[in-house]
Amino acid sequence: MNLPNHGKYEWLPLLNSIVTDFKPKKIIEFGPGRGQTTISMALALKKLGIGKIESYDLWVDEYWGDMQDCLDSFKQWDVSDLIDLKKVDFYEWIKLPIEDRKFDILYFDIDNNGDKLLDLYNAVKHNVDDGSIVLFEGGSIERDNYGVGGRKMN
Protein backbone atom coordinates (compact mmCIF):
# COMPACT_ATOMS: atom_id res chain seq x y z
CA MET A 1 0.00 0.00 0.00
CA ASN A 2 1.43 3.36 -1.02
CA LEU A 3 0.82 5.99 1.69
CA PRO A 4 2.55 9.22 2.73
CA ASN A 5 5.58 8.81 4.95
CA HIS A 6 6.49 10.75 8.08
CA GLY A 7 8.58 9.29 10.89
CA LYS A 8 5.97 9.56 13.61
CA TYR A 9 3.13 8.25 11.46
CA GLU A 10 4.04 4.56 11.39
CA TRP A 11 0.35 3.81 11.97
CA LEU A 12 -0.97 5.39 8.74
CA PRO A 13 -1.82 1.94 7.30
CA LEU A 14 -4.00 1.33 10.37
CA LEU A 15 -5.76 4.68 9.89
CA ASN A 16 -6.35 3.82 6.24
CA SER A 17 -7.77 0.42 7.27
CA ILE A 18 -10.11 1.97 9.85
CA VAL A 19 -11.56 4.24 7.18
CA THR A 20 -11.83 1.34 4.73
CA ASP A 21 -13.60 -0.86 7.31
CA PHE A 22 -15.93 1.84 8.66
CA LYS A 23 -16.93 3.22 5.21
CA PRO A 24 -17.68 6.79 6.37
CA LYS A 25 -19.56 9.26 4.25
CA LYS A 26 -18.19 12.24 6.19
CA ILE A 27 -14.88 12.63 7.99
CA ILE A 28 -14.01 15.72 10.02
CA GLU A 29 -10.32 16.27 10.67
CA PHE A 30 -8.71 18.83 12.94
CA GLY A 31 -4.98 19.33 12.46
CA PRO A 32 -3.96 18.05 9.03
CA GLY A 33 -0.58 19.79 9.37
CA ARG A 34 1.17 18.79 6.14
CA GLY A 35 -1.64 16.44 5.13
CA GLN A 36 -0.27 12.92 5.71
CA THR A 37 -3.24 11.74 7.76
CA THR A 38 -5.70 13.47 5.44
CA ILE A 39 -4.20 11.78 2.39
CA SER A 40 -4.20 8.37 4.09
CA MET A 41 -7.90 8.68 4.87
CA ALA A 42 -8.71 10.13 1.43
CA LEU A 43 -6.99 7.21 -0.32
CA ALA A 44 -9.28 4.84 1.58
CA LEU A 45 -12.33 6.88 0.54
CA LYS A 46 -11.12 6.91 -3.05
CA LYS A 47 -10.80 3.12 -3.03
CA LEU A 48 -14.31 2.84 -1.54
CA GLY A 49 -15.78 5.34 -3.99
CA ILE A 50 -17.65 7.14 -1.19
CA GLY A 51 -17.16 9.92 1.32
CA LYS A 52 -15.59 13.34 1.78
CA ILE A 53 -13.24 14.91 4.31
CA GLU A 54 -13.68 18.33 5.88
CA SER A 55 -10.21 19.16 7.16
CA TYR A 56 -9.50 22.15 9.41
CA ASP A 57 -6.36 23.75 10.75
CA LEU A 58 -4.97 27.17 11.69
CA TRP A 59 -1.38 26.57 10.52
CA VAL A 60 0.07 28.74 13.29
CA ASP A 61 3.28 26.70 13.62
CA GLU A 62 5.96 26.84 10.92
CA TYR A 63 6.85 23.22 11.71
CA TRP A 64 3.71 22.13 9.85
CA GLY A 65 3.99 24.46 6.89
CA ASP A 66 0.92 26.22 5.56
CA MET A 67 -2.39 25.56 3.88
CA GLN A 68 -0.84 25.63 0.42
CA ASP A 69 1.57 22.83 1.40
CA CYS A 70 -1.48 20.67 2.16
CA LEU A 71 -3.22 21.58 -1.07
CA ASP A 72 -0.08 20.76 -3.07
CA SER A 73 0.21 17.37 -1.35
CA PHE A 74 -3.44 16.58 -2.00
CA LYS A 75 -2.93 17.34 -5.69
CA GLN A 76 0.23 15.23 -5.81
CA TRP A 77 -1.68 12.23 -4.37
CA ASP A 78 -4.72 12.92 -6.60
CA VAL A 79 -7.20 13.24 -3.71
CA SER A 80 -8.04 16.96 -3.87
CA ASP A 81 -11.61 16.26 -4.96
CA LEU A 82 -12.26 14.36 -1.72
CA ILE A 83 -11.08 17.07 0.68
CA ASP A 84 -12.50 20.44 1.69
CA LEU A 85 -9.64 22.25 3.44
CA LYS A 86 -10.35 25.36 5.51
CA LYS A 87 -8.92 27.53 8.26
CA VAL A 88 -11.28 26.77 11.14
CA ASP A 89 -10.62 26.93 14.88
CA PHE A 90 -11.83 23.89 16.83
CA TYR A 91 -13.18 26.14 19.57
CA GLU A 92 -15.30 27.99 17.01
CA TRP A 93 -16.47 24.73 15.42
CA ILE A 94 -17.82 23.36 18.71
CA LYS A 95 -20.06 26.44 18.97
CA LEU A 96 -21.87 25.47 15.75
CA PRO A 97 -25.32 23.91 16.03
CA ILE A 98 -25.25 20.14 16.57
CA GLU A 99 -26.72 19.47 13.13
CA ASP A 100 -23.73 21.28 11.56
CA ARG A 101 -21.26 19.07 13.44
CA LYS A 102 -22.35 15.66 12.16
CA PHE A 103 -19.70 13.16 11.09
CA ASP A 104 -19.02 9.45 10.81
CA ILE A 105 -15.33 9.72 11.79
CA LEU A 106 -13.57 12.62 13.50
CA TYR A 107 -9.77 12.68 13.53
CA PHE A 108 -8.36 15.09 16.13
CA ASP A 109 -4.72 16.24 16.28
CA ILE A 110 -4.31 19.85 17.48
CA ASP A 111 -1.41 19.62 19.93
CA ASN A 112 -3.71 17.64 22.19
CA ASN A 113 -3.67 17.73 25.95
CA GLY A 114 -6.16 16.58 28.57
CA ASP A 115 -8.18 19.80 28.49
CA LYS A 116 -8.57 19.76 24.70
CA LEU A 117 -9.56 16.10 24.75
CA LEU A 118 -12.18 16.79 27.42
CA ASP A 119 -13.53 19.71 25.37
CA LEU A 120 -13.66 17.40 22.36
CA TYR A 121 -15.50 14.71 24.32
CA ASN A 122 -18.09 17.16 25.61
CA ALA A 123 -18.63 18.59 22.11
CA VAL A 124 -19.09 15.27 20.29
CA LYS A 125 -20.46 12.84 22.87
CA HIS A 126 -23.84 12.92 21.11
CA ASN A 127 -22.15 11.86 17.84
CA VAL A 128 -20.46 8.92 19.53
CA ASP A 129 -23.76 7.93 21.16
CA ASP A 130 -25.22 7.84 17.62
CA GLY A 131 -22.44 5.55 16.30
CA SER A 132 -19.73 7.94 15.10
CA ILE A 133 -16.12 7.25 16.02
CA VAL A 134 -13.43 9.65 17.23
CA LEU A 135 -9.73 9.07 16.73
CA PHE A 136 -7.15 11.32 18.34
CA GLU A 137 -3.44 11.65 18.45
CA GLY A 138 -1.21 13.15 21.07
CA GLY A 139 -1.69 14.19 24.62
CA SER A 140 1.59 12.66 25.81
CA ILE A 141 5.04 14.04 26.59
CA GLU A 142 6.60 11.49 24.19
CA ARG A 143 4.55 12.79 21.28
CA ASP A 144 5.27 16.42 22.10
CA ASN A 145 9.01 15.75 22.16
CA TYR A 146 9.05 14.10 18.73
CA GLY A 147 10.56 16.27 16.04
CA VAL A 148 12.10 16.42 12.60
CA GLY A 149 15.41 18.05 11.81
CA GLY A 150 16.03 19.00 15.44
CA ARG A 151 12.72 20.88 15.72
CA LYS A 152 10.09 19.67 18.15
CA MET A 153 6.43 19.46 17.23
CA ASN A 154 5.27 21.58 20.19
N, CA and C atoms as an extended XYZ file, in Angstrom:
462
Properties=species:S:1:pos:R:3:atomname:S:1:resname:S:1:resid:I:1 pbc="F F F"
N         0.849       -1.180        0.000 N   MET     1
C         0.000        0.000        0.000 CA  MET     1
C         0.891        1.238        0.000 C   MET     1
N         0.649        2.126       -0.900 N   ASN     2
C         1.427        3.355       -1.016 CA  ASN     2
C         0.730        4.468       -0.229 C   ASN     2
N         1.359        4.920        0.842 N   LEU     3
C         0.823        5.986        1.693 CA  LEU     3
C         1.916        7.011        1.963 C   LEU     3
N         1.534        8.219        2.368 N   PRO     4
C         2.551        9.220        2.730 CA  PRO     4
C         3.452        8.692        3.842 C   PRO     4
N         4.639        9.266        3.939 N   ASN     5
C         5.583        8.815        4.948 CA  ASN     5
C         6.031        9.994        5.801 C   ASN     5
N         5.980        9.785        7.115 N   HIS     6
C         6.495       10.750        8.078 CA  HIS     6
C         6.881        9.909        9.280 C   HIS     6
N         8.035       10.136        9.835 N   GLY     7
C         8.577        9.291       10.887 CA  GLY     7
C         7.637        8.929       12.016 C   GLY     7
N         6.821        9.863       12.469 N   LYS     8
C         5.967        9.565       13.607 CA  LYS     8
C         4.678        8.876       13.202 C   LYS     8
N         4.394        8.819       11.921 N   TYR     9
C         3.131        8.252       11.457 CA  TYR     9
C         3.290        6.816       10.968 C   TYR     9
N         3.875        5.967       11.766 N   GLU    10
C         4.036        4.562       11.394 CA  GLU    10
C         2.696        3.842       11.333 C   GLU    10
N         1.672        4.430       11.883 N   TRP    11
C         0.354        3.808       11.966 CA  TRP    11
C        -0.590        4.258       10.852 C   TRP    11
N        -0.095        4.950        9.824 N   LEU    12
C        -0.970        5.387        8.739 CA  LEU    12
C        -1.692        4.222        8.044 C   LEU    12
N        -1.058        3.064        7.870 N   PRO    13
C        -1.816        1.939        7.302 CA  PRO    13
C        -3.019        1.546        8.166 C   PRO    13
N        -2.878        1.627        9.480 N   LEU    14
C        -4.000        1.325       10.375 CA  LEU    14
C        -5.113        2.356       10.198 C   LEU    14
N        -4.763        3.633       10.111 N   LEU    15
C        -5.757        4.681        9.893 CA  LEU    15
C        -6.492        4.449        8.577 C   LEU    15
N        -5.762        4.117        7.538 N   ASN    16
C        -6.352        3.819        6.238 CA  ASN    16
C        -7.310        2.634        6.342 C   ASN    16
N        -6.920        1.606        7.087 N   SER    17
C        -7.771        0.419        7.267 CA  SER    17
C        -9.038        0.732        8.059 C   SER    17
N        -8.921        1.582        9.066 N   ILE    18
C       -10.106        1.965        9.849 CA  ILE    18
C       -11.126        2.642        8.939 C   ILE    18
N       -10.654        3.559        8.105 N   VAL    19
C       -11.559        4.244        7.181 CA  VAL    19
C       -12.159        3.237        6.197 C   VAL    19
N       -11.337        2.352        5.670 N   THR    20
C       -11.831        1.340        4.731 CA  THR    20
C       -12.897        0.467        5.381 C   THR    20
N       -12.663        0.031        6.610 N   ASP    21
C       -13.597       -0.858        7.307 CA  ASP    21
C       -14.882       -0.144        7.727 C   ASP    21
N       -14.768        1.105        8.138 N   PHE    22
C       -15.927        1.836        8.661 CA  PHE    22
C       -16.804        2.442        7.557 C   PHE    22
N       -16.206        2.686        6.379 N   LYS    23
C       -16.925        3.221        5.211 CA  LYS    23
C       -17.696        4.521        5.509 C   LYS    23
N       -17.003        5.531        6.012 N   PRO    24
C       -17.684        6.788        6.368 CA  PRO    24
C       -18.083        7.606        5.139 C   PRO    24
N       -19.169        8.306        5.281 N   LYS    25
C       -19.564        9.258        4.246 CA  LYS    25
C       -18.952       10.632        4.528 C   LYS    25
N       -18.749       10.936        5.823 N   LYS    26
C       -18.194       12.237        6.187 CA  LYS    26
C       -17.160       12.082        7.299 C   LYS    26
N       -15.961       12.592        7.010 N   ILE    27
C       -14.875       12.632        7.993 CA  ILE    27
C       -14.586       14.099        8.293 C   ILE    27
N       -14.482       14.410        9.575 N   ILE    28
C       -14.008       15.723       10.020 CA  ILE    28
C       -12.602       15.505       10.570 C   ILE    28
N       -11.686       16.363       10.167 N   GLU    29
C       -10.318       16.275       10.666 CA  GLU    29
C        -9.894       17.642       11.194 C   GLU    29
N        -9.336       17.641       12.388 N   PHE    30
C        -8.706       18.834       12.936 CA  PHE    30
C        -7.212       18.568       13.041 C   PHE    30
N        -6.423       19.420       12.380 N   GLY    31
C        -4.976       19.325       12.460 CA  GLY    31
C        -4.341       18.501       11.363 C   GLY    31
N        -4.613       18.814       10.091 N   PRO    32
C        -3.961       18.049        9.030 CA  PRO    32
C        -2.464       18.326        8.923 C   PRO    32
N        -2.008       19.455        9.468 N   GLY    33
C        -0.582       19.785        9.368 CA  GLY    33
C        -0.140       19.824        7.921 C   GLY    33
N         0.704       18.877        7.526 N   ARG    34
C         1.171       18.789        6.136 CA  ARG    34
C         0.280       17.894        5.278 C   ARG    34
N        -0.666       17.199        5.905 N   GLY    35
C        -1.640       16.440        5.134 CA  GLY    35
C        -1.467       14.938        5.084 C   GLY    35
N        -0.494       14.368        5.798 N   GLN    36
C        -0.267       12.924        5.708 CA  GLN    36
C        -1.477       12.105        6.165 C   GLN    36
N        -2.073       12.492        7.279 N   THR    37
C        -3.243       11.736        7.763 CA  THR    37
C        -4.428       11.945        6.829 C   THR    37
N        -4.599       13.164        6.354 N   THR    38
C        -5.703       13.471        5.437 CA  THR    38
C        -5.595       12.616        4.179 C   THR    38
N        -4.424       12.557        3.607 N   ILE    39
C        -4.200       11.779        2.389 CA  ILE    39
C        -4.463       10.299        2.643 C   ILE    39
N        -3.991        9.785        3.774 N   SER    40
C        -4.201        8.369        4.087 CA  SER    40
C        -5.683        8.030        4.182 C   SER    40
N        -6.461        8.922        4.783 N   MET    41
C        -7.904        8.683        4.873 CA  MET    41
C        -8.565        8.864        3.510 C   MET    41
N        -8.120        9.873        2.750 N   ALA    42
C        -8.709       10.132        1.433 CA  ALA    42
C        -8.445        8.978        0.469 C   ALA    42
N        -7.273        8.357        0.553 N   LEU    43
C        -6.989        7.213       -0.320 CA  LEU    43
C        -7.938        6.056       -0.034 C   LEU    43
N        -8.300        5.877        1.229 N   ALA    44
C        -9.279        4.840        1.577 CA  ALA    44
C       -10.646        5.189        0.989 C   ALA    44
N       -11.042        6.458        1.110 N   LEU    45
C       -12.327        6.882        0.538 CA  LEU    45
C       -12.334        6.711       -0.975 C   LEU    45
N       -11.214        7.034       -1.604 N   LYS    46
C       -11.117        6.905       -3.054 CA  LYS    46
C       -11.304        5.449       -3.472 C   LYS    46
N       -10.678        4.543       -2.737 N   LYS    47
C       -10.805        3.115       -3.026 CA  LYS    47
C       -12.256        2.650       -2.830 C   LYS    47
N       -12.926        3.193       -1.811 N   LEU    48
C       -14.312        2.836       -1.537 CA  LEU    48
C       -15.283        3.463       -2.538 C   LEU    48
N       -14.904        4.609       -3.089 N   GLY    49
C       -15.780        5.336       -3.994 CA  GLY    49
C       -16.886        6.104       -3.288 C   GLY    49
N       -16.678        6.378       -1.987 N   ILE    50
C       -17.650        7.144       -1.193 CA  ILE    50
C       -16.918        8.088       -0.255 C   ILE    50
N       -17.638        9.102        0.215 N   GLY    51
C       -17.161        9.918        1.318 CA  GLY    51
C       -16.371       11.150        0.933 C   GLY    51
N       -16.334       12.080        1.889 N   LYS    52
C       -15.589       13.337        1.783 CA  LYS    52
C       -14.948       13.637        3.133 C   LYS    52
N       -13.925       14.462        3.096 N   ILE    53
C       -13.239       14.911        4.306 CA  ILE    53
C       -13.343       16.421        4.398 C   ILE    53
N       -13.778       16.916        5.554 N   GLU    54
C       -13.678       18.334        5.885 CA  GLU    54
C       -12.503       18.447        6.840 C   GLU    54
N       -11.448       19.101        6.399 N   SER    55
C       -10.209       19.165        7.162 CA  SER    55
C        -9.922       20.605        7.559 C   SER    55
N        -9.647       20.799        8.854 N   TYR    56
C        -9.498       22.147        9.412 CA  TYR    56
C        -8.181       22.291       10.173 C   TYR    56
N        -7.572       23.437       10.006 N   ASP    57
C        -6.356       23.751       10.746 CA  ASP    57
C        -6.220       25.274       10.795 C   ASP    57
N        -5.283       25.741       11.622 N   LEU    58
C        -4.975       27.171       11.687 CA  LEU    58
C        -3.574       27.465       11.146 C   LEU    58
N        -2.745       26.436       11.027 N   TRP    59
C        -1.376       26.572       10.521 CA  TRP    59
C        -0.641       27.721       11.200 C   TRP    59
N        -0.598       27.689       12.521 N   VAL    60
C         0.068       28.740       13.289 CA  VAL    60
C         1.507       28.369       13.659 C   VAL    60
N         1.963       27.190       13.254 N   ASP    61
C         3.280       26.701       13.620 CA  ASP    61
C         4.063       26.406       12.337 C   ASP    61
N         5.200       27.039       12.160 N   GLU    62
C         5.959       26.845       10.922 CA  GLU    62
C         6.417       25.406       10.740 C   GLU    62
N         6.468       24.630       11.815 N   TYR    63
C         6.846       23.218       11.709 CA  TYR    63
C         5.972       22.499       10.693 C   TYR    63
N         4.669       22.839       10.688 N   TRP    64
C         3.708       22.127        9.853 CA  TRP    64
C         3.476       22.785        8.505 C   TRP    64
N         4.177       23.831        8.188 N   GLY    65
C         3.987       24.464        6.892 CA  GLY    65
C         2.712       25.286        6.868 C   GLY    65
N         2.123       25.405        5.679 N   ASP    66
C         0.921       26.224        5.559 CA  ASP    66
C        -0.146       25.486        4.754 C   ASP    66
N        -1.254       26.154        4.580 N   MET    67
C        -2.389       25.559        3.884 CA  MET    67
C        -2.013       25.136        2.458 C   MET    67
N        -1.221       25.953        1.793 N   GLN    68
C        -0.836       25.631        0.416 CA  GLN    68
C        -0.016       24.346        0.348 C   GLN    68
N         0.824       24.088        1.367 N   ASP    69
C         1.574       22.832        1.405 CA  ASP    69
C         0.621       21.635        1.371 C   ASP    69
N        -0.466       21.730        2.147 N   CYS    70
C        -1.478       20.666        2.157 CA  CYS    70
C        -2.118       20.513        0.787 C   CYS    70
N        -2.550       21.632        0.229 N   LEU    71
C        -3.221       21.580       -1.073 CA  LEU    71
C        -2.311       20.975       -2.146 C   LEU    71
N        -1.041       21.331       -2.103 N   ASP    72
C        -0.082       20.760       -3.066 CA  ASP    72
C         0.059       19.253       -2.876 C   ASP    72
N         0.109       18.816       -1.624 N   SER    73
C         0.215       17.375       -1.348 CA  SER    73
C        -1.037       16.629       -1.809 C   SER    73
N        -2.198       17.221       -1.575 N   PHE    74
C        -3.445       16.579       -2.005 CA  PHE    74
C        -3.455       16.398       -3.518 C   PHE    74
N        -2.984       17.413       -4.219 N   LYS    75
C        -2.934       17.340       -5.686 CA  LYS    75
C        -1.950       16.259       -6.131 C   LYS    75
N        -0.797       16.219       -5.471 N   GLN    76
C         0.233       15.226       -5.814 CA  GLN    76
C        -0.295       13.795       -5.647 C   GLN    76
N        -1.118       13.559       -4.628 N   TRP    77
C        -1.676       12.231       -4.366 CA  TRP    77
C        -3.023       12.020       -5.071 C   TRP    77
N        -3.477       12.994       -5.825 N   ASP    78
C        -4.716       12.918       -6.600 CA  ASP    78
C        -5.940       12.641       -5.722 C   ASP    78
N        -6.040       13.391       -4.610 N   VAL    79
C        -7.197       13.236       -3.711 CA  VAL    79
C        -7.874       14.581       -3.421 C   VAL    79
N        -7.504       15.619       -4.135 N   SER    80
C        -8.043       16.957       -3.871 CA  SER    80
C        -9.562       17.003       -3.905 C   SER    80
N       -10.157       16.230       -4.810 N   ASP    81
C       -11.611       16.263       -4.964 CA  ASP    81
C       -12.357       15.658       -3.782 C   ASP    81
N       -11.641       14.995       -2.886 N   LEU    82
C       -12.265       14.356       -1.722 CA  LEU    82
C       -12.142       15.185       -0.452 C   LEU    82
N       -11.434       16.323       -0.532 N   ILE    83
C       -11.082       17.074        0.680 CA  ILE    83
C       -11.487       18.539        0.549 C   ILE    83
N       -12.178       19.028        1.568 N   ASP    84
C       -12.500       20.441        1.688 CA  ASP    84
C       -11.637       20.989        2.821 C   ASP    84
N       -10.628       21.761        2.478 N   LEU    85
C        -9.640       22.246        3.438 CA  LEU    85
C        -9.927       23.708        3.772 C   LEU    85
N       -10.034       24.002        5.077 N   LYS    86
C       -10.351       25.364        5.510 CA  LYS    86
C        -9.597       25.724        6.785 C   LYS    86
N        -9.427       27.035        6.986 N   LYS    87
C        -8.916       27.532        8.265 CA  LYS    87
C       -10.112       27.664        9.201 C   LYS    87
N       -10.184       26.766       10.163 N   VAL    88
C       -11.275       26.767       11.143 CA  VAL    88
C       -10.682       26.419       12.501 C   VAL    88
N       -11.041       27.179       13.504 N   ASP    89
C       -10.615       26.925       14.881 CA  ASP    89
C       -11.567       25.917       15.519 C   ASP    89
N       -11.014       24.904       16.150 N   PHE    90
C       -11.831       23.891       16.827 CA  PHE    90
C       -12.797       24.526       17.810 C   PHE    90
N       -12.327       25.528       18.549 N   TYR    91
C       -13.182       26.136       19.573 CA  TYR    91
C       -14.307       26.975       18.971 C   TYR    91
N       -14.179       27.361       17.724 N   GLU    92
C       -15.301       27.989       17.013 CA  GLU    92
C       -16.242       26.914       16.466 C   GLU    92
N       -15.670       25.824       15.979 N   TRP    93
C       -16.469       24.729       15.419 CA  TRP    93
C       -17.416       24.146       16.461 C   TRP    93
N       -16.955       23.980       17.705 N   ILE    94
C       -17.817       23.360       18.715 CA  ILE    94
C       -18.987       24.263       19.113 C   ILE    94
N       -18.944       25.532       18.699 N   LYS    95
C       -20.063       26.438       18.967 CA  LYS    95
C       -21.161       26.316       17.906 C   LYS    95
N       -20.865       25.633       16.809 N   LEU    96
C       -21.865       25.466       15.750 CA  LEU    96
C       -23.032       24.621       16.258 C   LEU    96
N       -24.196       24.771       15.647 N   PRO    97
C       -25.321       23.908       16.028 CA  PRO    97
C       -24.973       22.431       15.816 C   PRO    97
N       -25.545       21.577       16.628 N   ILE    98
C       -25.254       20.143       16.569 CA  ILE    98
C       -25.426       19.590       15.165 C   ILE    98
N       -26.470       20.006       14.466 N   GLU    99
C       -26.721       19.467       13.127 CA  GLU    99
C       -25.618       19.842       12.130 C   GLU    99
N       -24.848       20.886       12.424 N   ASP   100
C       -23.735       21.280       11.558 CA  ASP   100
C       -22.427       20.595       11.937 C   ASP   100
N       -22.460       19.766       12.966 N   ARG   101
C       -21.259       19.072       13.439 CA  ARG   101
C       -21.402       17.553       13.303 C   ARG   101
N       -22.183       17.099       12.348 N   LYS   102
C       -22.349       15.657       12.157 CA  LYS   102
C       -21.155       15.085       11.408 C   LYS   102
N       -20.806       13.856       11.750 N   PHE   103
C       -19.703       13.156       11.089 CA  PHE   103
C       -19.835       11.666       11.374 C   PHE   103
N       -19.134       10.891       10.558 N   ASP   104
C       -19.019        9.451       10.807 CA  ASP   104
C       -17.723        9.140       11.538 C   ASP   104
N       -16.640        9.829       11.128 N   ILE   105
C       -15.334        9.718       11.793 CA  ILE   105
C       -14.826       11.130       12.030 C   ILE   105
N       -14.275       11.371       13.211 N   LEU   106
C       -13.574       12.615       13.498 CA  LEU   106
C       -12.155       12.249       13.891 C   LEU   106
N       -11.182       12.874       13.219 N   TYR   107
C        -9.771       12.684       13.530 CA  TYR   107
C        -9.262       13.988       14.134 C   TYR   107
N        -8.673       13.906       15.330 N   PHE   108
C        -8.356       15.088       16.134 CA  PHE   108
C        -6.877       15.113       16.501 C   PHE   108
N        -6.152       16.122       16.008 N   ASP   109
C        -4.721       16.244       16.277 CA  ASP   109
C        -4.327       17.721       16.285 C   ASP   109
N        -4.639       18.419       17.381 N   ILE   110
C        -4.313       19.851       17.478 CA  ILE   110
C        -3.457       20.115       18.722 C   ILE   110
N        -2.272       19.489       18.758 N   ASP   111
C        -1.410       19.620       19.931 CA  ASP   111
C        -2.209       19.260       21.186 C   ASP   111
N        -2.767       18.072       21.158 N   ASN   112
C        -3.710       17.643       22.188 CA  ASN   112
C        -3.105       17.593       23.579 C   ASN   112
N        -3.959       17.915       24.530 N   ASN   113
C        -3.669       17.729       25.950 CA  ASN   113
C        -4.989       17.314       26.603 C   ASN   113
N        -4.965       17.044       27.873 N   GLY   114
C        -6.162       16.575       28.567 CA  GLY   114
C        -7.336       17.532       28.461 C   GLY   114
N        -7.091       18.817       28.570 N   ASP   115
C        -8.176       19.802       28.489 CA  ASP   115
C        -8.831       19.803       27.113 C   ASP   115
N        -8.014       19.771       26.059 N   LYS   116
C        -8.572       19.759       24.701 CA  LYS   116
C        -9.364       18.483       24.453 C   LYS   116
N        -8.850       17.363       24.950 N   LEU   117
C        -9.563       16.096       24.754 CA  LEU   117
C       -10.888       16.087       25.508 C   LEU   117
N       -10.922       16.685       26.685 N   LEU   118
C       -12.180       16.789       27.424 CA  LEU   118
C       -13.159       17.714       26.697 C   LEU   118
N       -12.665       18.812       26.162 N   ASP   119
C       -13.527       19.707       25.366 CA  ASP   119
C       -14.074       18.975       24.144 C   ASP   119
N       -13.219       18.198       23.504 N   LEU   120
C       -13.664       17.401       22.358 CA  LEU   120
C       -14.756       16.428       22.776 C   LEU   120
N       -14.519       15.684       23.835 N   TYR   121
C       -15.502       14.711       24.320 CA  TYR   121
C       -16.856       15.379       24.574 C   TYR   121
N       -16.831       16.475       25.288 N   ASN   122
C       -18.091       17.158       25.608 CA  ASN   122
C       -18.805       17.668       24.356 C   ASN   122
N       -18.038       18.041       23.339 N   ALA   123
C       -18.634       18.590       22.113 CA  ALA   123
C       -19.206       17.523       21.193 C   ALA   123
N       -18.676       16.292       21.262 N   VAL   124
C       -19.095       15.267       20.289 CA  VAL   124
C       -19.675       14.004       20.918 C   VAL   124
N       -19.911       14.029       22.211 N   LYS   125
C       -20.457       12.837       22.869 CA  LYS   125
C       -21.732       12.363       22.187 C   LYS   125
N       -22.587       13.287       21.784 N   HIS   126
C       -23.836       12.917       21.114 CA  HIS   126
C       -23.574       12.179       19.804 C   HIS   126
N       -22.505       12.555       19.078 N   ASN   127
C       -22.150       11.862       17.839 CA  ASN   127
C       -21.739       10.413       18.127 C   ASN   127
N       -20.928       10.246       19.156 N   VAL   128
C       -20.464        8.915       19.532 CA  VAL   128
C       -21.651        8.060       19.980 C   VAL   128
N       -22.560        8.650       20.735 N   ASP   129
C       -23.765        7.928       21.157 CA  ASP   129
C       -24.580        7.453       19.956 C   ASP   129
N       -24.482        8.197       18.840 N   ASP   130
C       -25.216        7.842       17.619 CA  ASP   130
C       -24.420        6.934       16.684 C   ASP   130
N       -23.207        6.503       17.096 N   GLY   131
C       -22.443        5.546       16.301 CA  GLY   131
C       -21.207        6.084       15.601 C   GLY   131
N       -20.940        7.379       15.708 N   SER   132
C       -19.732        7.939       15.102 CA  SER   132
C       -18.513        7.519       15.919 C   SER   132
N       -17.347        7.559       15.284 N   ILE   133
C       -16.121        7.252       16.018 CA  ILE   133
C       -15.194        8.466       16.007 C   ILE   133
N       -14.404        8.576       17.074 N   VAL   134
C       -13.433        9.650       17.234 CA  VAL   134
C       -12.061        9.016       17.410 C   VAL   134
N       -11.114        9.489       16.621 N   LEU   135
C        -9.725        9.067       16.729 CA  LEU   135
C        -8.917       10.308       17.092 C   LEU   135
N        -7.987       10.162       18.018 N   PHE   136
C        -7.154       11.319       18.345 CA  PHE   136
C        -5.722       10.894       18.504 C   PHE   136
N        -4.864       11.865       18.302 N   GLU   137
C        -3.441       11.651       18.447 CA  GLU   137
C        -2.918       12.642       19.464 C   GLU   137
N        -1.890       12.232       20.165 N   GLY   138
C        -1.214       13.154       21.067 CA  GLY   138
C        -1.771       13.133       22.467 C   GLY   138
N        -1.312       14.108       23.227 N   GLY   139
C        -1.694       14.190       24.623 CA  GLY   139
C        -0.644       13.594       25.543 C   GLY   139
N         0.534       13.239       24.984 N   SER   140
C         1.589       12.659       25.810 CA  SER   140
C         2.882       13.451       25.644 C   SER   140
N         3.738       13.362       26.635 N   ILE   141
C         5.036       14.035       26.589 CA  ILE   141
C         5.883       13.460       25.459 C   ILE   141
N         5.814       12.117       25.244 N   GLU   142
C         6.597       11.485       24.185 CA  GLU   142
C         6.253       12.073       22.826 C   GLU   142
N         4.982       12.250       22.559 N   ARG   143
C         4.547       12.787       21.278 CA  ARG   143
C         5.011       14.226       21.121 C   ARG   143
N         4.883       15.021       22.169 N   ASP   144
C         5.270       16.418       22.097 CA  ASP   144
C         6.765       16.608       21.870 C   ASP   144
N         7.566       15.638       22.306 N   ASN   145
C         9.013       15.749       22.159 CA  ASN   145
C         9.527       15.189       20.847 C   ASN   145
N         8.643       14.619       20.025 N   TYR   146
C         9.050       14.104       18.725 CA  TYR   146
C         9.282       15.276       17.792 C   TYR   146
N        10.284       15.183       16.961 N   GLY   147
C        10.556       16.268       16.038 CA  GLY   147
C        11.285       15.809       14.798 C   GLY   147
N        11.414       16.695       13.847 N   VAL   148
C        12.103       16.421       12.600 CA  VAL   148
C        13.164       17.503       12.420 C   VAL   148
N        14.350       17.094       12.075 N   GLY   149
C        15.410       18.048       11.809 CA  GLY   149
C        15.786       18.884       13.025 C   GLY   149
N        15.673       18.296       14.230 N   GLY   150
C        16.027       19.005       15.444 CA  GLY   150
C        14.953       19.927       15.967 C   GLY   150
N        13.812       20.011       15.272 N   ARG   151
C        12.718       20.878       15.716 CA  ARG   151
C        11.615       20.023       16.319 C   ARG   151
N        11.152       20.399       17.482 N   LYS   152
C        10.088       19.665       18.145 CA  LYS   152
C         8.735       20.079       17.590 C   LYS   152
N         7.769       19.184       17.737 N   MET   153
C         6.434       19.465       17.227 CA  MET   153
C         5.753       20.558       18.035 C   MET   153
N         5.924       20.580       19.328 N   ASN   154
C         5.270       21.576       20.189 CA  ASN   154
C         6.313       22.371       20.939 C   ASN   154
